[in-house]
């Protein structure tokens, strides 16, 4: 478990007072609009080292939009996770071996009930987060 804790250590991402790394002060949502294919986009993670974080749209006709907080929880279990939450996260389930998992959505998050979100007809579903080795490593 000590090895897992080393992977869960919070790292600086160039965070400023605006909290842009997690979209807190700006747009808190990662959105993948409807497309004709199952797009796979890299998430902008500064100083990610040997890890590439990808978001894959598994139902391309869906307007999918999830919070950065839900993406982070999917990867590491969230802020101050319980042992069960850590184990259910990508890092907990896959360790340093990479892997993929559907975004763990908190449907009670107020971001999903704003007038803008409702008007967008987006759904907090159909996005998988993948952790893979970066091509340069």
Coordinates of C-alpha atoms in Angstrom, one line a residue:
X1 CA 0.0 0.0 0.0
X2 CA 3.0 2.3 0.6
X3 CA 3.7 2.1 -3.2
X4 CA 0.2 3.1 -4.0
X5 CA 0.4 6.1 -1.6
X6 CA 3.5 7.3 -3.5
X7 CA 1.4 7.4 -6.7
X8 CA -1.4 9.3 -4.9
X9 CA 0.9 12.1 -3.7
X10 CA -0.5 15.5 -4.9
X11 CA 1.8 17.2 -7.3
X12 CA 2.0 20.8 -8.4
X13 CA 0.3 21.4 -11.8
X14 CA 1.0 25.1 -12.2
X15 CA -2.1 25.8 -10.1
X16 CA -2.8 29.5 -9.5
X17 CA -5.3 31.3 -7.3
X18 CA -7.8 30.7 -10.2
X19 CA -7.6 26.9 -9.7
X20 CA -7.5 26.4 -13.5
X21 CA -6.0 22.9 -13.2
X22 CA -9.3 21.6 -12.1
X23 CA -11.6 24.1 -13.7
X24 CA -12.9 25.4 -10.3
X25 CA -12.9 29.1 -11.1
X26 CA -13.6 28.7 -14.8
X27 CA -15.5 26.1 -16.6
X28 CA -15.6 23.1 -14.3
X29 CA -16.6 20.7 -17.1
X30 CA -14.8 18.4 -19.5
X31 CA -17.1 18.2 -22.5
X32 CA -17.0 15.8 -25.5
X33 CA -19.6 16.9 -28.0
X34 CA -21.4 14.5 -30.4
X35 CA -19.2 13.2 -33.2
X36 CA -19.2 10.4 -35.8
X37 CA -16.5 8.3 -34.2
X38 CA -15.4 7.4 -30.7
X39 CA -13.0 10.3 -30.1
X40 CA -10.1 10.0 -27.7
X41 CA -8.6 13.2 -26.4
X42 CA -5.6 13.8 -24.2
X43 CA -6.3 15.7 -21.0
X44 CA -4.1 18.7 -20.4
X45 CA -2.0 17.6 -17.4
X46 CA 1.1 19.7 -17.0
X47 CA 4.2 17.8 -15.9
X48 CA 2.5 14.4 -16.3
X49 CA 5.9 12.8 -16.8
X50 CA 5.6 9.3 -18.3
X51 CA 1.8 9.2 -18.0
X52 CA -0.7 10.1 -20.7
X53 CA -4.2 10.7 -19.5
X54 CA -6.9 10.1 -22.2
X55 CA -10.6 10.7 -22.3
X56 CA -12.4 8.3 -24.6
X57 CA -16.0 9.1 -25.8
X58 CA -17.7 5.7 -25.9
X59 CA -21.1 6.8 -27.3
X60 CA -20.2 9.4 -30.0
X61 CA -23.8 10.6 -30.5
X62 CA -24.0 11.7 -26.9
X63 CA -23.1 15.2 -25.7
X64 CA -21.1 14.0 -22.7
X65 CA -19.9 16.5 -20.1
X66 CA -18.4 15.6 -16.7
X67 CA -16.7 17.7 -14.0
X68 CA -13.0 17.7 -13.6
X69 CA -13.6 16.7 -10.0
X70 CA -15.3 13.5 -11.2
X71 CA -12.4 12.8 -13.5
X72 CA -9.9 13.3 -10.6
X73 CA -12.0 11.0 -8.4
X74 CA -12.0 8.4 -11.1
X75 CA -8.2 8.5 -11.2
X76 CA -7.3 8.7 -7.5
X77 CA -10.4 8.2 -5.4
X78 CA -10.9 11.9 -4.7
X79 CA -9.8 14.3 -1.9
X80 CA -9.1 12.3 1.3
X81 CA -10.5 9.0 -0.1
X82 CA -11.5 6.1 2.0
X83 CA -9.6 2.8 1.5
X84 CA -12.6 1.6 -0.6
X85 CA -12.6 4.8 -2.7
X86 CA -8.9 4.4 -3.3
X87 CA -9.3 0.8 -4.3
X88 CA -12.1 1.6 -6.7
X89 CA -10.0 4.3 -8.5
X90 CA -7.8 3.8 -11.5
X91 CA -4.7 4.1 -9.4
X92 CA -6.1 1.8 -6.7
X93 CA -7.3 -0.9 -9.2
X94 CA -4.5 -0.7 -11.7
X95 CA -1.6 0.8 -9.7
X96 CA 1.4 1.8 -11.9
X97 CA 0.2 -0.6 -14.7
X98 CA -2.2 1.9 -16.3
X99 CA -5.8 1.0 -17.2
X100 CA -9.2 2.5 -18.0
X101 CA -12.4 3.1 -16.2
X102 CA -15.7 5.0 -16.8
X103 CA -15.9 8.4 -15.0
X104 CA -17.2 8.0 -11.5
X105 CA -19.9 10.6 -11.5
X106 CA -21.4 12.4 -8.5
X107 CA -24.9 13.0 -9.9
X108 CA -25.6 15.3 -7.0
X109 CA -22.9 17.8 -8.0
X110 CA -24.6 21.2 -8.5
X111 CA -22.6 21.7 -11.8
X112 CA -25.0 19.1 -13.4
X113 CA -28.1 21.1 -12.4
X114 CA -27.1 24.6 -13.7
X115 CA -29.4 26.2 -16.3
X116 CA -26.4 26.2 -18.7
X117 CA -25.8 22.5 -18.2
X118 CA -29.5 21.6 -18.6
X119 CA -29.8 23.8 -21.7
X120 CA -26.8 22.0 -23.3
X121 CA -28.6 18.7 -23.1
X122 CA -25.3 17.2 -22.0
X123 CA -25.2 14.0 -20.0
X124 CA -22.6 13.1 -17.3
X125 CA -21.9 9.7 -18.9
X126 CA -20.2 7.8 -21.8
X127 CA -16.6 9.0 -21.1
X128 CA -13.8 6.5 -20.1
X129 CA -10.6 7.8 -18.5
X130 CA -7.4 5.9 -19.6
X131 CA -4.0 6.0 -18.1
X132 CA -1.2 4.9 -20.5
X133 CA 2.5 5.3 -20.9
X134 CA 3.3 8.5 -22.8
X135 CA 4.9 7.9 -26.2
X136 CA 8.1 9.7 -25.3
X137 CA 8.8 7.5 -22.3

